[in-house]
Amino acid sequence: MKVIHLSAECYPVAKVGGLGDVAGALPKYLNQLGVEAIVVMPFYERKFVQENEFDTVFQATTTMGDRPFFFEILKERTKKLGFDLYILKIPGLLDRTEVYGYADDDERFVAFQLAFLDWLLWSGERADVIHCHDHQTGLVPFLLYFSSRYTALSNIRTVFTIHNGQYHGTFDWQKFNYLPDVDSWKTGLLDWDGGINPLSAAVRCADVFTTVSPSYLNELSVNSNGLEHLFEMEKGRGIGIINGIDTDVWNPETDPMLAVNYTAETVSTEKIKNKKLLCEQFGFSPDKPLFTFIGRLVGEKGADLLPEIFKLMLQDQENPVSILVLGSGEKGTEHELSVLKEAFPGQYNAYIGYNEELAHRIYAGADFILMPSRVEPCGLNQLYALRYGTIPVVNSTGGLKDTVIDISENGGYGIRCHVATVHEIFNGARRAVQLFKNTDALQLLYPKAMALDFSWDRSAKEYIHLYHNLKPIS
Ligand code: ADP
């Protein structure tokens, strides 16, 4: 069986969030389990592409509406990532540094999908399943089954995975002419609320859709930025499969980004060394519990709550803490989190920006990671944190609900809050401080957290089961 993963991101080539991590890991584990899995992604002008060797395997010119464009497919030469990586280059559209955020993102990703399908059509490249990820690839199932241009490919089965249901990639019907000839009886499948909505089209047209945690599948019916009704109707066709983590990349024993490596056996003496280095760099005392937040500074992640939560934590004289933020996103939140530095020097610091290496060092050096998310499709941060012996303090939603068990319960290893409000999360942080004061309990918790199995093996097997049971929808 051959599966093509189609994704806008793939770590380490280009990553903005969890989608990149998944596309960079799941195919590797599928290959290890005997399923041929490759990745096709857009070309970005980034380090990985500049530093590795690629062969041009295909070139052609096609059209998007009345706009002709040239594209080429480049294949990474050495299978360095554990799978065949193909990047699709379109001069003028897919040859920039950033993944998202351009005024012509609609055109960039529609062209990506058309060129991908044309490559399959014209090159004879074989596939049993196309596994599409998020809205940037959401038109593929519709085009495959309802465009006469791709009839020759319509026996290929499709899976669509939702990593984030808040973003739909909606564009105006005026751009309908970008698409090739499609069955006019089926165009309604593209529509949601008067726009072309690639996410909803994929949910309706793919053979099966999945979410990256079981709880998130249910939550989409109550919170999906306008698609609640769709998910209420389609829920029965969905499957929730929790993400794994790439334990080759995220391994405190071998992680080259850490100053001091450690295992579950050595965590009690070695993790503190990472903490000390981090505290030195950011001006903290290593004796206090170190809390962190890593991630996109957006409402979904509850980032707007952080300044108030932090003020309460930092003013709590009985429970002194240090706090380190790593993130970027909404400008207002970035600003609020930056100015806090002046109010609480030596207790609080923030790195506004993206820094992969620092993220690894923080997972290793922090005691607790705060995740006050309002929406969390799966959440990888809590899984990385646990693997590095860092205890998550989370709002119990989506994947956080599925992966974090509260310490008050049997077998628990984290702290769960029941709603994303300033006071509830502050109370969660206070519980964490009490835990920190109980050195014996904490020492027992470190190895327990590190031994939890969130590897891809289990989840990859669930995807394989899914691929084998795909049947065309009637
Ligand atoms: P999402 O995909 O919604 O942003 P996830 O928890 O699924 O959230 O994945 C986030 C990933 O991005 C994690 O690997 C996290 O470490 C990483 N990340 C987020 N923000 C930053 C940042 N500013 N610097 C480094 N890594 C980051």
PDB file of C-alpha atoms in Angstrom, residues 17-150:
ATOM      1  CA  GLY A  17       2.961  24.175  14.714  1.00  0.00           C
ATOM      2  CA  GLY A  18       1.816  20.649  15.415  1.00  0.00           C
ATOM      3  CA  LEU A  19       0.903  19.942  11.777  1.00  0.00           C
ATOM      4  CA  GLY A  20       4.606  20.146  10.900  1.00  0.00           C
ATOM      5  CA  ASP A  21       5.519  17.712  13.656  1.00  0.00           C
ATOM      6  CA  VAL A  22       2.894  15.189  12.562  1.00  0.00           C
ATOM      7  CA  ALA A  23       3.729  15.333   8.846  1.00  0.00           C
ATOM      8  CA  GLY A  24       7.405  14.933   9.698  1.00  0.00           C
ATOM      9  CA  ALA A  25       6.890  11.907  11.925  1.00  0.00           C
ATOM     10  CA  LEU A  26       3.825   9.828  11.023  1.00  0.00           C
ATOM     11  CA  PRO A  27       5.125   8.873   7.525  1.00  0.00           C
ATOM     12  CA  LYS A  28       8.396   7.660   9.045  1.00  0.00           C
ATOM     13  CA  TYR A  29       6.564   5.372  11.460  1.00  0.00           C
ATOM     14  CA  LEU A  30       4.237   4.147   8.698  1.00  0.00           C
ATOM     15  CA  ASN A  31       7.278   3.132   6.643  1.00  0.00           C
ATOM     16  CA  GLN A  32       8.719   1.307   9.638  1.00  0.00           C
ATOM     17  CA  LEU A  33       5.447  -0.595   9.896  1.00  0.00           C
ATOM     18  CA  GLY A  34       5.566  -1.635   6.246  1.00  0.00           C
ATOM     19  CA  VAL A  35       3.331   0.972   4.605  1.00  0.00           C
ATOM     20  CA  GLU A  36       5.029   2.999   1.885  1.00  0.00           C
ATOM     21  CA  ALA A  37       4.355   6.603   2.891  1.00  0.00           C
ATOM     22  CA  ILE A  38       5.722   9.708   1.190  1.00  0.00           C
ATOM     23  CA  VAL A  39       5.239  13.431   1.824  1.00  0.00           C
ATOM     24  CA  VAL A  40       4.447  16.064  -0.778  1.00  0.00           C
ATOM     25  CA  MET A  41       4.661  19.654   0.430  1.00  0.00           C
ATOM     26  CA  PRO A  42       5.153  23.150  -1.003  1.00  0.00           C
ATOM     27  CA  PHE A  43       8.629  24.537  -1.604  1.00  0.00           C
ATOM     28  CA  TYR A  44       9.756  27.228   0.862  1.00  0.00           C
ATOM     29  CA  GLU A  45      13.026  29.116   0.674  1.00  0.00           C
ATOM     30  CA  ARG A  46      14.357  27.679   3.951  1.00  0.00           C
ATOM     31  CA  LYS A  47      17.477  26.208   5.476  1.00  0.00           C
ATOM     32  CA  PHE A  48      16.566  22.555   4.953  1.00  0.00           C
ATOM     33  CA  VAL A  49      15.994  23.068   1.246  1.00  0.00           C
ATOM     34  CA  GLN A  50      19.175  25.068   0.845  1.00  0.00           C
ATOM     35  CA  GLU A  51      21.325  22.576   2.750  1.00  0.00           C
ATOM     36  CA  ASN A  52      20.106  19.301   1.255  1.00  0.00           C
ATOM     37  CA  GLU A  53      20.271  17.814  -2.183  1.00  0.00           C
ATOM     38  CA  PHE A  54      17.222  17.416  -4.368  1.00  0.00           C
ATOM     39  CA  ASP A  55      16.631  15.956  -7.826  1.00  0.00           C
ATOM     40  CA  THR A  56      14.123  17.518 -10.165  1.00  0.00           C
ATOM     41  CA  VAL A  57      11.811  14.626 -11.024  1.00  0.00           C
ATOM     42  CA  PHE A  58       9.054  16.391 -12.902  1.00  0.00           C
ATOM     43  CA  GLN A  59       8.355  19.707 -14.626  1.00  0.00           C
ATOM     44  CA  ALA A  60       5.236  20.956 -16.362  1.00  0.00           C
ATOM     45  CA  THR A  61       3.035  23.921 -17.021  1.00  0.00           C
ATOM     46  CA  THR A  62      -0.599  23.917 -15.994  1.00  0.00           C
ATOM     47  CA  THR A  63      -3.322  26.462 -15.358  1.00  0.00           C
ATOM     48  CA  MET A  64      -5.304  27.919 -12.506  1.00  0.00           C
ATOM     49  CA  GLY A  65      -8.320  29.483 -14.219  1.00  0.00           C
ATOM     50  CA  ASP A  66      -6.860  31.468 -17.102  1.00  0.00           C
ATOM     51  CA  ARG A  67      -3.494  31.814 -15.364  1.00  0.00           C
ATOM     52  CA  PRO A  68      -0.825  29.456 -16.704  1.00  0.00           C
ATOM     53  CA  PHE A  69       1.935  28.519 -14.281  1.00  0.00           C
ATOM     54  CA  PHE A  70       5.058  26.406 -14.325  1.00  0.00           C
ATOM     55  CA  PHE A  71       5.812  23.939 -11.539  1.00  0.00           C
ATOM     56  CA  GLU A  72       8.433  21.394 -10.702  1.00  0.00           C
ATOM     57  CA  ILE A  73       8.654  18.491  -8.289  1.00  0.00           C
ATOM     58  CA  LEU A  74      11.901  18.056  -6.395  1.00  0.00           C
ATOM     59  CA  LYS A  75      12.734  14.866  -4.545  1.00  0.00           C
ATOM     60  CA  GLU A  76      15.105  14.775  -1.598  1.00  0.00           C
ATOM     61  CA  ARG A  77      17.981  12.511  -2.552  1.00  0.00           C
ATOM     62  CA  THR A  78      18.826  10.463   0.536  1.00  0.00           C
ATOM     63  CA  LYS A  79      15.518   9.668   2.257  1.00  0.00           C
ATOM     64  CA  LYS A  80      16.999  11.521   5.180  1.00  0.00           C
ATOM     65  CA  LEU A  81      13.730  11.883   7.040  1.00  0.00           C
ATOM     66  CA  GLY A  82      12.852   8.199   6.893  1.00  0.00           C
ATOM     67  CA  PHE A  83      10.477   8.687   3.967  1.00  0.00           C
ATOM     68  CA  ASP A  84      10.579  10.058   0.427  1.00  0.00           C
ATOM     69  CA  LEU A  85      10.101  13.811   0.546  1.00  0.00           C
ATOM     70  CA  TYR A  86       8.827  15.685  -2.508  1.00  0.00           C
ATOM     71  CA  ILE A  87       8.568  19.451  -2.635  1.00  0.00           C
ATOM     72  CA  LEU A  88       6.509  21.261  -5.187  1.00  0.00           C
ATOM     73  CA  LYS A  89       7.948  24.506  -6.462  1.00  0.00           C
ATOM     74  CA  ILE A  90       5.922  27.150  -8.266  1.00  0.00           C
ATOM     75  CA  PRO A  91       8.024  30.208  -9.095  1.00  0.00           C
ATOM     76  CA  GLY A  92       6.176  33.319  -7.962  1.00  0.00           C
ATOM     77  CA  LEU A  93       3.838  31.408  -5.600  1.00  0.00           C
ATOM     78  CA  LEU A  94       5.664  28.628  -3.789  1.00  0.00           C
ATOM     79  CA  ASP A  95       9.207  29.923  -3.496  1.00  0.00           C
ATOM     80  CA  ARG A  96       8.969  32.200  -0.459  1.00  0.00           C
ATOM     81  CA  THR A  97      10.331  32.055   3.065  1.00  0.00           C
ATOM     82  CA  GLU A  98       7.097  31.881   5.082  1.00  0.00           C
ATOM     83  CA  VAL A  99       4.518  29.127   5.104  1.00  0.00           C
ATOM     84  CA  TYR A 100       1.412  31.282   5.595  1.00  0.00           C
ATOM     85  CA  GLY A 101       0.381  34.877   5.878  1.00  0.00           C
ATOM     86  CA  TYR A 102       0.585  36.193   2.318  1.00  0.00           C
ATOM     87  CA  ALA A 103      -2.249  38.106   0.623  1.00  0.00           C
ATOM     88  CA  ASP A 104      -2.348  35.464  -2.114  1.00  0.00           C
ATOM     89  CA  ASP A 105      -2.443  32.378   0.141  1.00  0.00           C
ATOM     90  CA  ASP A 106      -5.662  31.258  -1.626  1.00  0.00           C
ATOM     91  CA  GLU A 107      -3.864  31.215  -4.963  1.00  0.00           C
ATOM     92  CA  ARG A 108      -0.731  29.607  -3.491  1.00  0.00           C
ATOM     93  CA  PHE A 109      -2.537  26.641  -1.989  1.00  0.00           C
ATOM     94  CA  VAL A 110      -5.070  26.138  -4.800  1.00  0.00           C
ATOM     95  CA  ALA A 111      -2.155  26.093  -7.259  1.00  0.00           C
ATOM     96  CA  PHE A 112      -0.326  23.642  -4.981  1.00  0.00           C
ATOM     97  CA  GLN A 113      -3.268  21.235  -5.024  1.00  0.00           C
ATOM     98  CA  LEU A 114      -3.818  21.517  -8.792  1.00  0.00           C
ATOM     99  CA  ALA A 115      -0.144  20.999  -9.576  1.00  0.00           C
ATOM    100  CA  PHE A 116      -0.027  18.011  -7.217  1.00  0.00           C
ATOM    101  CA  LEU A 117      -2.968  16.341  -8.957  1.00  0.00           C
ATOM    102  CA  ASP A 118      -1.587  17.164 -12.403  1.00  0.00           C
ATOM    103  CA  TRP A 119       1.715  15.589 -11.415  1.00  0.00           C
ATOM    104  CA  LEU A 120      -0.096  12.391 -10.423  1.00  0.00           C
ATOM    105  CA  LEU A 121      -2.110  12.460 -13.614  1.00  0.00           C
ATOM    106  CA  TRP A 122       0.765  13.086 -15.984  1.00  0.00           C
ATOM    107  CA  SER A 123       3.650  11.273 -14.320  1.00  0.00           C
ATOM    108  CA  GLY A 124       1.921   7.999 -13.576  1.00  0.00           C
ATOM    109  CA  GLU A 125       3.016   8.267  -9.926  1.00  0.00           C
ATOM    110  CA  ARG A 126       0.964   5.633  -8.129  1.00  0.00           C
ATOM    111  CA  ALA A 127      -1.006   6.017  -4.887  1.00  0.00           C
ATOM    112  CA  ASP A 128      -3.597   3.975  -3.025  1.00  0.00           C
ATOM    113  CA  VAL A 129      -4.439   6.669  -0.519  1.00  0.00           C
ATOM    114  CA  ILE A 130      -3.967  10.429  -0.443  1.00  0.00           C
ATOM    115  CA  HIS A 131      -3.893  11.595   3.156  1.00  0.00           C
ATOM    116  CA  CYS A 132      -4.661  15.327   3.191  1.00  0.00           C
ATOM    117  CA  HIS A 133      -3.879  17.520   6.192  1.00  0.00           C
ATOM    118  CA  ASP A 134      -5.807  20.693   7.045  1.00  0.00           C
ATOM    119  CA  HIS A 135      -7.576  23.118   4.746  1.00  0.00           C
ATOM    120  CA  GLN A 136      -4.567  23.904   2.522  1.00  0.00           C
ATOM    121  CA  THR A 137      -5.070  20.452   0.984  1.00  0.00           C
ATOM    122  CA  GLY A 138      -8.842  20.231   1.496  1.00  0.00           C
ATOM    123  CA  LEU A 139      -9.926  20.629  -2.143  1.00  0.00           C
ATOM    124  CA  VAL A 140      -8.143  17.469  -3.258  1.00  0.00           C
ATOM    125  CA  PRO A 141     -10.903  14.940  -2.347  1.00  0.00           C
ATOM    126  CA  PHE A 142     -13.520  17.075  -4.110  1.00  0.00           C
ATOM    127  CA  LEU A 143     -11.397  17.507  -7.241  1.00  0.00           C
ATOM    128  CA  LEU A 144     -10.465  13.846  -7.319  1.00  0.00           C
ATOM    129  CA  TYR A 145     -14.048  12.624  -7.271  1.00  0.00           C
ATOM    130  CA  PHE A 146     -15.976  15.428  -8.979  1.00  0.00           C
ATOM    131  CA  SER A 147     -13.701  16.932 -11.626  1.00  0.00           C
ATOM    132  CA  SER A 148     -13.709  15.221 -15.038  1.00  0.00           C
ATOM    133  CA  ARG A 149     -10.074  16.213 -15.383  1.00  0.00           C
ATOM    134  CA  TYR A 150      -9.068  13.773 -12.646  1.00  0.00           C
TER     135      TYR A 150
END
